[in-house]
PDB file of C-alpha atoms (C1' of nucleotides) in Angstrom:
ATOM      1  CA  MET N   4     -10.079 115.140  62.391  1.00  0.00           C
ATOM      2  CA  ASN N   5      -7.762 114.510  59.474  1.00  0.00           C
ATOM      3  CA  GLU N   6     -10.630 112.645  57.878  1.00  0.00           C
ATOM      4  CA  PRO N   7      -9.471 109.740  55.752  1.00  0.00           C
ATOM      5  CA  GLN N   8     -12.846 109.519  54.025  1.00  0.00           C
ATOM      6  CA  PRO N   9     -11.821 111.369  50.801  1.00  0.00           C
ATOM      7  CA  LEU N  10      -8.814 109.075  50.633  1.00  0.00           C
ATOM      8  CA  PHE N  11     -10.790 105.840  50.991  1.00  0.00           C
ATOM      9  CA  ARG N  12     -13.350 107.236  48.577  1.00  0.00           C
ATOM     10  CA  ALA N  13     -10.679 107.983  45.997  1.00  0.00           C
ATOM     11  CA  LEU N  14      -9.330 104.439  46.149  1.00  0.00           C
ATOM     12  CA  ALA N  15     -12.754 102.810  45.856  1.00  0.00           C
ATOM     13  CA  ASP N  16     -12.888 103.084  42.060  1.00  0.00           C
ATOM     14  CA  PRO N  17     -10.808 100.783  39.817  1.00  0.00           C
ATOM     15  CA  THR N  18     -10.255 103.486  37.176  1.00  0.00           C
ATOM     16  CA  ARG N  19      -8.788 105.802  39.781  1.00  0.00           C
ATOM     17  CA  ARG N  20      -6.530 103.074  41.138  1.00  0.00           C
ATOM     18  CA  ASP N  21      -5.283 102.438  37.584  1.00  0.00           C
ATOM     19  CA  ILE N  22      -4.568 106.136  37.142  1.00  0.00           C
ATOM     20  CA  LEU N  23      -2.450 106.109  40.287  1.00  0.00           C
ATOM     21  CA  LEU N  24      -0.475 103.145  38.990  1.00  0.00           C
ATOM     22  CA  MET N  25       0.151 104.993  35.718  1.00  0.00           C
ATOM     23  CA  LEU N  26       1.387 108.091  37.488  1.00  0.00           C
ATOM     24  CA  ARG N  27       4.075 106.112  39.297  1.00  0.00           C
ATOM     25  CA  THR N  28       6.390 106.194  36.304  1.00  0.00           C
ATOM     26  CA  GLU N  29       5.688 109.671  34.924  1.00  0.00           C
ATOM     27  CA  ASP N  30       3.662 112.814  35.394  1.00  0.00           C
ATOM     28  CA  MET N  31       0.863 113.145  32.868  1.00  0.00           C
ATOM     29  CA  THR N  32      -1.512 115.733  31.465  1.00  0.00           C
ATOM     30  CA  ILE N  33      -5.243 115.078  31.588  1.00  0.00           C
ATOM     31  CA  ALA N  34      -5.243 114.209  27.899  1.00  0.00           C
ATOM     32  CA  GLN N  35      -2.396 111.744  28.356  1.00  0.00           C
ATOM     33  CA  VAL N  36      -4.220 109.992  31.154  1.00  0.00           C
ATOM     34  CA  ALA N  37      -7.421 109.933  29.110  1.00  0.00           C
ATOM     35  CA  GLU N  38      -5.656 108.231  26.189  1.00  0.00           C
ATOM     36  CA  ASN N  39      -5.397 105.113  28.316  1.00  0.00           C
ATOM     37  CA  PHE N  40      -9.116 104.755  28.987  1.00  0.00           C
ATOM     38  CA  ASP N  41     -12.199 104.139  26.938  1.00  0.00           C
ATOM     39  CA  MET N  42     -14.027 107.169  28.245  1.00  0.00           C
ATOM     40  CA  THR N  43     -14.180 110.884  27.578  1.00  0.00           C
ATOM     41  CA  ARG N  44     -11.614 113.340  28.843  1.00  0.00           C
ATOM     42  CA  ALA N  45     -14.340 114.930  30.962  1.00  0.00           C
ATOM     43  CA  ALA N  46     -14.903 111.670  32.810  1.00  0.00           C
ATOM     44  CA  VAL N  47     -11.189 111.258  33.423  1.00  0.00           C
ATOM     45  CA  LYS N  48     -11.023 114.828  34.663  1.00  0.00           C
ATOM     46  CA  LYS N  49     -13.694 114.002  37.261  1.00  0.00           C
ATOM     47  CA  HIS N  50     -11.634 111.068  38.488  1.00  0.00           C
ATOM     48  CA  LEU N  51      -8.570 113.287  38.729  1.00  0.00           C
ATOM     49  CA  THR N  52     -10.558 115.758  40.812  1.00  0.00           C
ATOM     50  CA  VAL N  53     -11.529 112.994  43.242  1.00  0.00           C
ATOM     51  CA  LEU N  54      -7.909 111.877  43.438  1.00  0.00           C
ATOM     52  CA  SER N  55      -6.868 115.447  44.117  1.00  0.00           C
ATOM     53  CA  ASP N  56      -9.533 115.806  46.829  1.00  0.00           C
ATOM     54  CA  GLY N  57      -8.058 112.721  48.447  1.00  0.00           C
ATOM     55  CA  GLY N  58      -4.617 114.294  48.321  1.00  0.00           C
ATOM     56  CA  LEU N  59      -3.293 111.464  46.159  1.00  0.00           C
ATOM     57  CA  ILE N  60      -2.201 113.707  43.301  1.00  0.00           C
ATOM     58  CA  THR N  61      -1.099 117.300  42.920  1.00  0.00           C
ATOM     59  CA  VAL N  62      -1.771 119.385  39.830  1.00  0.00           C
ATOM     60  CA  ARG N  63       0.359 122.146  38.404  1.00  0.00           C
ATOM     61  CA  ALA N  64      -0.328 124.317  35.395  1.00  0.00           C
ATOM     62  CA  GLU N  65       2.201 124.400  32.591  1.00  0.00           C
ATOM     63  CA  GLY N  66       1.019 126.675  29.842  1.00  0.00           C
ATOM     64  CA  ARG N  67      -2.379 125.477  28.772  1.00  0.00           C
ATOM     65  CA  GLU N  68      -1.730 122.010  30.168  1.00  0.00           C
ATOM     66  CA  LYS N  69      -2.263 120.609  33.656  1.00  0.00           C
ATOM     67  CA  ILE N  70       0.361 118.193  34.851  1.00  0.00           C
ATOM     68  CA  ASN N  71      -0.811 115.560  37.336  1.00  0.00           C
ATOM     69  CA  THR N  72       1.763 114.222  39.757  1.00  0.00           C
ATOM     70  CA  LEU N  73       1.455 111.316  42.156  1.00  0.00           C
ATOM     71  CA  ASN N  74       1.725 112.154  45.845  1.00  0.00           C
ATOM     72  CA  PRO N  75       2.579 108.822  47.473  1.00  0.00           C
ATOM     73  CA  SER N  76       2.867 110.316  50.956  1.00  0.00           C
ATOM     74  CA  ALA N  77      -0.933 110.594  50.901  1.00  0.00           C
ATOM     75  CA  PHE N  78      -1.157 106.853  51.462  1.00  0.00           C
ATOM     76  CA  ALA N  79       0.054 107.265  55.031  1.00  0.00           C
ATOM     77  CA  PRO N  80      -3.401 107.682  56.620  1.00  0.00           C
ATOM     78  CA  ILE N  81      -4.535 104.429  55.058  1.00  0.00           C
ATOM     79  CA  LYS N  82      -1.504 102.617  56.326  1.00  0.00           C
ATOM     80  CA  ASP N  83      -2.138 104.110  59.744  1.00  0.00           C
ATOM     81  CA  TRP N  84      -5.717 102.945  59.687  1.00  0.00           C
ATOM     82  CA  LEU N  85      -4.715  99.454  58.635  1.00  0.00           C
ATOM     83  CA  SER N  86      -2.234  99.315  61.489  1.00  0.00           C
ATOM     84  CA  TYR N  87      -5.155  99.257  63.914  1.00  0.00           C
ATOM     85  CA  PHE N  88      -5.586  95.669  62.831  1.00  0.00           C
ATOM     86  CA  ASP N  89      -1.959  94.769  63.300  1.00  0.00           C
ATOM     87  CA  ALA N  90      -2.546  95.422  66.987  1.00  0.00           C
ATOM     88  CA  PHE N  91      -5.506  93.088  66.719  1.00  0.00           C
ATOM     89  CA  TRP N  92      -3.139  90.351  65.589  1.00  0.00           C
ATOM     90  CA  ASP N  93      -0.959  90.889  68.610  1.00  0.00           C
ATOM     91  CA  ASP N  94      -4.003  90.667  70.871  1.00  0.00           C
ATOM     92  CA  ARG N  95      -5.183  87.444  69.290  1.00  0.00           C
ATOM     93  CA  LEU N  96      -1.754  85.920  69.507  1.00  0.00           C
ATOM     94  CA  GLY N  97      -1.720  86.974  73.134  1.00  0.00           C
ATOM     95  CA  ASP N  98      -5.040  85.243  73.668  1.00  0.00           C
ATOM     96  CA  LEU N  99      -3.746  82.158  71.955  1.00  0.00           C
ATOM     97  CA  LYS N 100      -0.659  82.172  74.102  1.00  0.00           C
ATOM     98  CA  SER N 101      -2.792  82.509  77.249  1.00  0.00           C
ATOM     99  CA  ALA N 102      -5.098  79.728  76.112  1.00  0.00           C
ATOM    100  CA  ILE N 103      -2.208  77.402  75.479  1.00  0.00           C
ATOM    101  CA  GLU N 104      -0.610  78.164  78.781  1.00  0.00           C
ATOM    102  CA  LYS N 105      -3.884  77.589  80.570  1.00  0.00           C
ATOM    103  CA  ASP N 106      -4.336  74.345  78.649  1.00  0.00           C
ATOM    104  CA  VAL N 107      -0.929  73.073  79.631  1.00  0.00           C
ATOM    105  CA  GLN N 108      -1.636  73.360  83.306  1.00  0.00           C
TER     106      GLN N 108
ATOM    107  CA  MET D  23      -8.246  87.297  39.257  1.00  0.00           C
ATOM    108  CA  ASN D  24      -8.407  87.869  43.006  1.00  0.00           C
ATOM    109  CA  GLU D  25     -10.240  91.141  42.433  1.00  0.00           C
ATOM    110  CA  PRO D  26      -9.644  93.605  45.237  1.00  0.00           C
ATOM    111  CA  GLN D  27     -12.630  95.695  44.202  1.00  0.00           C
ATOM    112  CA  PRO D  28     -15.093  94.259  46.807  1.00  0.00           C
ATOM    113  CA  LEU D  29     -12.439  94.905  49.424  1.00  0.00           C
ATOM    114  CA  PHE D  30     -11.832  98.547  48.469  1.00  0.00           C
ATOM    115  CA  ARG D  31     -15.567  99.006  48.151  1.00  0.00           C
ATOM    116  CA  ALA D  32     -16.149  97.644  51.631  1.00  0.00           C
ATOM    117  CA  LEU D  33     -13.648 100.058  53.159  1.00  0.00           C
ATOM    118  CA  ALA D  34     -15.053 103.103  51.367  1.00  0.00           C
ATOM    119  CA  ASP D  35     -17.858 103.666  53.875  1.00  0.00           C
ATOM    120  CA  PRO D  36     -17.134 105.153  57.322  1.00  0.00           C
ATOM    121  CA  THR D  37     -19.847 103.109  59.033  1.00  0.00           C
ATOM    122  CA  ARG D  38     -18.292  99.903  57.753  1.00  0.00           C
ATOM    123  CA  ARG D  39     -14.837 100.980  58.884  1.00  0.00           C
ATOM    124  CA  ASP D  40     -16.247 101.658  62.343  1.00  0.00           C
ATOM    125  CA  ILE D  41     -17.842  98.211  62.406  1.00  0.00           C
ATOM    126  CA  LEU D  42     -14.478  96.642  61.643  1.00  0.00           C
ATOM    127  CA  LEU D  43     -12.868  98.567  64.482  1.00  0.00           C
ATOM    128  CA  MET D  44     -15.589  97.325  66.848  1.00  0.00           C
ATOM    129  CA  LEU D  45     -15.093  93.735  65.828  1.00  0.00           C
ATOM    130  CA  ARG D  46     -11.418  93.863  66.761  1.00  0.00           C
ATOM    131  CA  THR D  47     -12.173  93.318  70.441  1.00  0.00           C
ATOM    132  CA  GLU D  48     -15.116  90.907  70.263  1.00  0.00           C
ATOM    133  CA  ASP D  49     -17.395  89.012  67.934  1.00  0.00           C
ATOM    134  CA  MET D  50     -20.872  90.510  67.754  1.00  0.00           C
ATOM    135  CA  THR D  51     -24.378  89.630  66.613  1.00  0.00           C
ATOM    136  CA  ILE D  52     -26.106  91.869  64.115  1.00  0.00           C
ATOM    137  CA  ALA D  53     -28.239  93.349  66.883  1.00  0.00           C
ATOM    138  CA  GLN D  54     -25.166  94.090  68.992  1.00  0.00           C
ATOM    139  CA  VAL D  55     -23.488  95.899  66.111  1.00  0.00           C
ATOM    140  CA  ALA D  56     -26.685  97.815  65.388  1.00  0.00           C
ATOM    141  CA  GLU D  57     -26.877  99.078  68.987  1.00  0.00           C
ATOM    142  CA  ASN D  58     -23.836 101.238  68.286  1.00  0.00           C
ATOM    143  CA  PHE D  59     -25.332 103.113  65.350  1.00  0.00           C
ATOM    144  CA  ASP D  60     -28.208 105.474  64.799  1.00  0.00           C
ATOM    145  CA  MET D  61     -29.768 103.420  62.036  1.00  0.00           C
ATOM    146  CA  THR D  62     -32.012 100.416  61.671  1.00  0.00           C
ATOM    147  CA  ARG D  63     -30.822  96.839  62.073  1.00  0.00           C
ATOM    148  CA  ALA D  64     -31.648  96.273  58.395  1.00  0.00           C
ATOM    149  CA  ALA D  65     -29.218  98.989  57.347  1.00  0.00           C
ATOM    150  CA  VAL D  66     -26.488  97.516  59.530  1.00  0.00           C
ATOM    151  CA  LYS D  67     -27.188  94.097  58.077  1.00  0.00           C
ATOM    152  CA  LYS D  68     -26.572  95.516  54.591  1.00  0.00           C
ATOM    153  CA  HIS D  69     -23.226  96.896  55.695  1.00  0.00           C
ATOM    154  CA  LEU D  70     -22.321  93.519  57.167  1.00  0.00           C
ATOM    155  CA  THR D  71     -23.172  91.874  53.861  1.00  0.00           C
ATOM    156  CA  VAL D  72     -20.818  94.234  52.029  1.00  0.00           C
ATOM    157  CA  LEU D  73     -18.094  93.515  54.560  1.00  0.00           C
ATOM    158  CA  SER D  74     -18.667  89.800  54.100  1.00  0.00           C
ATOM    159  CA  ASP D  75     -18.516  90.180  50.303  1.00  0.00           C
ATOM    160  CA  GLY D  76     -15.154  91.847  50.769  1.00  0.00           C
ATOM    161  CA  GLY D  77     -13.993  88.930  52.883  1.00  0.00           C
ATOM    162  CA  LEU D  78     -13.411  91.205  55.860  1.00  0.00           C
ATOM    163  CA  ILE D  79     -15.762  89.350  58.188  1.00  0.00           C
ATOM    164  CA  THR D  80     -17.029  85.808  58.509  1.00  0.00           C
ATOM    165  CA  VAL D  81     -20.474  84.928  59.816  1.00  0.00           C
ATOM    166  CA  ARG D  82     -21.499  81.833  61.748  1.00  0.00           C
ATOM    167  CA  ALA D  83     -24.941  80.850  62.983  1.00  0.00           C
ATOM    168  CA  GLU D  84     -25.423  80.217  66.667  1.00  0.00           C
ATOM    169  CA  GLY D  85     -29.020  79.306  67.361  1.00  0.00           C
ATOM    170  CA  ARG D  86     -31.154  82.087  65.970  1.00  0.00           C
ATOM    171  CA  GLU D  87     -28.253  84.525  66.143  1.00  0.00           C
ATOM    172  CA  LYS D  88     -25.522  85.294  63.604  1.00  0.00           C
ATOM    173  CA  ILE D  89     -22.102  85.961  65.016  1.00  0.00           C
ATOM    174  CA  ASN D  90     -19.871  88.284  62.974  1.00  0.00           C
ATOM    175  CA  THR D  91     -16.138  87.794  63.283  1.00  0.00           C
ATOM    176  CA  LEU D  92     -13.347  89.974  61.954  1.00  0.00           C
ATOM    177  CA  ASN D  93     -11.064  88.380  59.374  1.00  0.00           C
ATOM    178  CA  PRO D  94      -7.930  90.529  59.468  1.00  0.00           C
ATOM    179  CA  SER D  95      -6.095  88.415  56.912  1.00  0.00           C
ATOM    180  CA  ALA D  96      -8.444  89.941  54.319  1.00  0.00           C
ATOM    181  CA  PHE D  97      -6.462  93.160  54.500  1.00  0.00           C
ATOM    182  CA  ALA D  98      -3.537  91.532  52.733  1.00  0.00           C
ATOM    183  CA  PRO D  99      -4.621  92.432  49.153  1.00  0.00           C
ATOM    184  CA  ILE D 100      -4.835  96.101  50.132  1.00  0.00           C
ATOM    185  CA  LYS D 101      -1.409  96.022  51.674  1.00  0.00           C
ATOM    186  CA  ASP D 102      -0.122  94.333  48.535  1.00  0.00           C
ATOM    187  CA  TRP D 103      -1.676  96.993  46.356  1.00  0.00           C
ATOM    188  CA  LEU D 104      -0.228  99.780  48.493  1.00  0.00           C
ATOM    189  CA  SER D 105       3.202  98.198  48.191  1.00  0.00           C
ATOM    190  CA  TYR D 106       3.218  99.115  44.499  1.00  0.00           C
ATOM    191  CA  PHE D 107       3.881 102.646  45.687  1.00  0.00           C
ATOM    192  CA  ASP D 108       6.711 101.679  47.988  1.00  0.00           C
ATOM    193  CA  ALA D 109       8.607 100.684  44.847  1.00  0.00           C
ATOM    194  CA  PHE D 110       7.788 104.129  43.504  1.00  0.00           C
ATOM    195  CA  TRP D 111       9.639 105.645  46.430  1.00  0.00           C
ATOM    196  CA  ASP D 112      12.708 103.627  45.611  1.00  0.00           C
ATOM    197  CA  ASP D 113      12.532 104.780  41.984  1.00  0.00           C
ATOM    198  CA  ARG D 114      12.277 108.420  42.949  1.00  0.00           C
ATOM    199  CA  LEU D 115      15.129 108.136  45.368  1.00  0.00           C
ATOM    200  CA  GLY D 116      17.126 106.556  42.561  1.00  0.00           C
ATOM    201  CA  ASP D 117      16.276 109.482  40.313  1.00  0.00           C
ATOM    202  CA  LEU D 118      17.344 111.889  43.022  1.00  0.00           C
ATOM    203  CA  LYS D 119      20.598 110.055  43.475  1.00  0.00           C
ATOM    204  CA  SER D 120      21.287 110.174  39.742  1.00  0.00           C
ATOM    205  CA  ALA D 121      20.466 113.875  39.600  1.00  0.00           C
ATOM    206  CA  ILE D 122      22.804 114.645  42.450  1.00  0.00           C
ATOM    207  CA  GLU D 123      25.626 112.638  40.961  1.00  0.00           C
ATOM    208  CA  LYS D 124      25.161 114.359  37.632  1.00  0.00           C
ATOM    209  CA  ASP D 125      25.110 117.707  39.377  1.00  0.00           C
ATOM    210  CA  VAL D 126      28.362 117.021  41.169  1.00  0.00           C
ATOM    211  CA  GLN D 127      30.293 116.446  37.973  1.00  0.00           C
TER     212      GLN D 127
ATOM    213  C1'  DT J  27      -5.442 138.254  14.721  1.00  0.00           C
ATOM    214  C1'  DA J  28      -7.550 133.763  13.785  1.00  0.00           C
ATOM    215  C1'  DA J  29      -7.706 129.055  14.445  1.00  0.00           C
ATOM    216  C1'  DA J  30      -6.427 124.981  16.829  1.00  0.00           C
ATOM    217  C1'  DC J  31      -5.706 123.107  21.321  1.00  0.00           C
ATOM    218  C1'  DA J  32      -6.084 121.779  26.455  1.00  0.00           C
ATOM    219  C1'  DT J  33      -8.840 122.400  29.905  1.00  0.00           C
ATOM    220  C1'  DG J  34     -13.045 123.905  33.085  1.00  0.00           C
ATOM    221  C1'  DA J  35     -17.731 123.662  34.059  1.00  0.00           C
ATOM    222  C1'  DA J  36     -22.456 122.885  33.862  1.00  0.00           C
ATOM    223  C1'  DA J  37     -26.613 120.247  32.603  1.00  0.00           C
ATOM    224  C1'  DC J  38     -28.322 115.914  32.116  1.00  0.00           C
ATOM    225  C1'  DC J  39     -28.915 110.544  32.371  1.00  0.00           C
ATOM    226  C1'  DC J  40     -28.866 106.105  34.347  1.00  0.00           C
ATOM    227  C1'  DT J  41     -27.199 103.108  37.932  1.00  0.00           C
ATOM    228  C1'  DT J  42     -25.577 102.295  42.470  1.00  0.00           C
ATOM    229  C1'  DT J  43     -25.872 103.048  47.214  1.00  0.00           C
ATOM    230  C1'  DG J  44     -27.324 103.934  51.918  1.00  0.00           C
ATOM    231  C1'  DG J  45     -31.294 104.216  54.202  1.00  0.00           C
ATOM    232  C1'  DT J  46     -36.333 103.038  55.569  1.00  0.00           C
ATOM    233  C1'  DA J  47     -40.531 100.139  56.363  1.00  0.00           C
ATOM    234  C1'  DT J  48     -42.723  95.831  56.052  1.00  0.00           C
ATOM    235  C1'  DC J  49     -43.445  91.031  56.025  1.00  0.00           C
ATOM    236  C1'  DA J  50     -41.891  86.149  56.164  1.00  0.00           C
ATOM    237  C1'  DC J  51     -39.202  82.532  58.583  1.00  0.00           C
ATOM    238  C1'  DG J  52     -36.563  79.739  61.853  1.00  0.00           C
ATOM    239  C1'  DT J  53     -35.457  79.398  66.888  1.00  0.00           C
ATOM    240  C1'  DG J  54     -36.156  79.537  72.020  1.00  0.00           C
ATOM    241  C1'  DA J  55     -38.723  80.090  76.087  1.00  0.00           C
ATOM    242  C1'  DG J  56     -43.123  79.711  78.688  1.00  0.00           C
TER     243       DG J  56
ATOM    244  C1'  DC B  16     -48.256  74.914  71.271  1.00  0.00           C
ATOM    245  C1'  DT B  17     -47.689  79.857  71.294  1.00  0.00           C
ATOM    246  C1'  DC B  18     -45.488  83.745  71.158  1.00  0.00           C
ATOM    247  C1'  DA B  19     -41.546  86.681  71.477  1.00  0.00           C
ATOM    248  C1'  DC B  20     -37.101  87.179  69.362  1.00  0.00           C
ATOM    249  C1'  DG B  21     -33.277  87.543  65.850  1.00  0.00           C
ATOM    250  C1'  DT B  22     -32.762  87.482  61.378  1.00  0.00           C
ATOM    251  C1'  DG B  23     -33.610  87.445  55.940  1.00  0.00           C
ATOM    252  C1'  DA B  24     -35.645  89.527  52.098  1.00  0.00           C
ATOM    253  C1'  DT B  25     -38.198  92.571  49.470  1.00  0.00           C
ATOM    254  C1'  DA B  26     -40.009  96.948  47.822  1.00  0.00           C
ATOM    255  C1'  DC B  27     -39.300 101.502  47.929  1.00  0.00           C
ATOM    256  C1'  DC B  28     -36.968 106.289  48.240  1.00  0.00           C
ATOM    257  C1'  DA B  29     -33.540 110.058  47.953  1.00  0.00           C
ATOM    258  C1'  DA B  30     -28.912 111.060  47.185  1.00  0.00           C
ATOM    259  C1'  DA B  31     -24.489 110.132  45.320  1.00  0.00           C
ATOM    260  C1'  DG B  32     -21.564 108.352  41.443  1.00  0.00           C
ATOM    261  C1'  DG B  33     -19.841 107.552  36.917  1.00  0.00           C
ATOM    262  C1'  DG B  34     -20.638 108.739  32.501  1.00  0.00           C
ATOM    263  C1'  DT B  35     -21.897 111.832  28.366  1.00  0.00           C
ATOM    264  C1'  DT B  36     -22.644 116.162  25.719  1.00  0.00           C
ATOM    265  C1'  DT B  37     -22.123 120.931  25.131  1.00  0.00           C
ATOM    266  C1'  DC B  38     -20.278 125.326  25.645  1.00  0.00           C
ATOM    267  C1'  DA B  39     -17.004 128.749  27.655  1.00  0.00           C
ATOM    268  C1'  DT B  40     -12.191 130.161  28.718  1.00  0.00           C
ATOM    269  C1'  DG B  41      -7.355 130.638  28.383  1.00  0.00           C
ATOM    270  C1'  DT B  42      -2.991 129.437  25.388  1.00  0.00           C
ATOM    271  C1'  DT B  43      -0.314 128.439  21.584  1.00  0.00           C
ATOM    272  C1'  DT B  44       0.767 128.819  16.906  1.00  0.00           C
ATOM    273  C1'  DA B  45       0.306 129.825  12.075  1.00  0.00           C
TER     274       DA B  45
END
DNA sequence: TAAACATGAAACCCTTTGGTATCACGTGAG
DNA sequence: CTCACGTGATACCAAAGGGTTTCATGTTTA
């Protein structure tokens, strides 16, 4: 449970990763985000939906505009997943240590 | 340069993420990996190719077998990319600090 | 109220992707 | 040498993805 799939999916596209980088410095409307890309507002809106599905952004209405805000805490599951491979490092270092010790004898 | 796209792409599929987790404990042939999934060996081979393109595994021939080995150092670019959002945290905390100080006056 | 504006949503198109089945090829064991 | 075995590669298929166009809806503003 707590499926990280929508999160990994959201990060798999370079346009979406660029959007996230943009949103670090300021919240933006859909139109503002779209200004920075050579594609239609509709296409950008689709990307924003995927980012929202992944929990990476939150959207709030402000009059007729929708303000998109970065939600950096959503990166946690990815960091957690990556940490599985930190343990791997420890194991390998352990193996190396054992091998060396065995070799010394 | 040093495009992380093949890396993000490789991690976007749950089957490929599971393969990586398997390879933490031991190197495996294609057939061995395929035993753990309900799909053909050809399909698994495709996933392994994507993982190799992303630099996440290395493959060596051993007789008529191909041994797939995890390459955990390949995760570095993802960690680097994620660190862009650690800086964001610092910025926001700075903003909060400024807001509080202003509020106190 | 009427018109401009920001967005939502659906239909459609082409490409990519995850999967299959099939056949060819190098390697190992009788 | 033969034949089974592990793999590589290709053609093929259905579904998903990224994009466009078009139209509908709610919100300002003149």
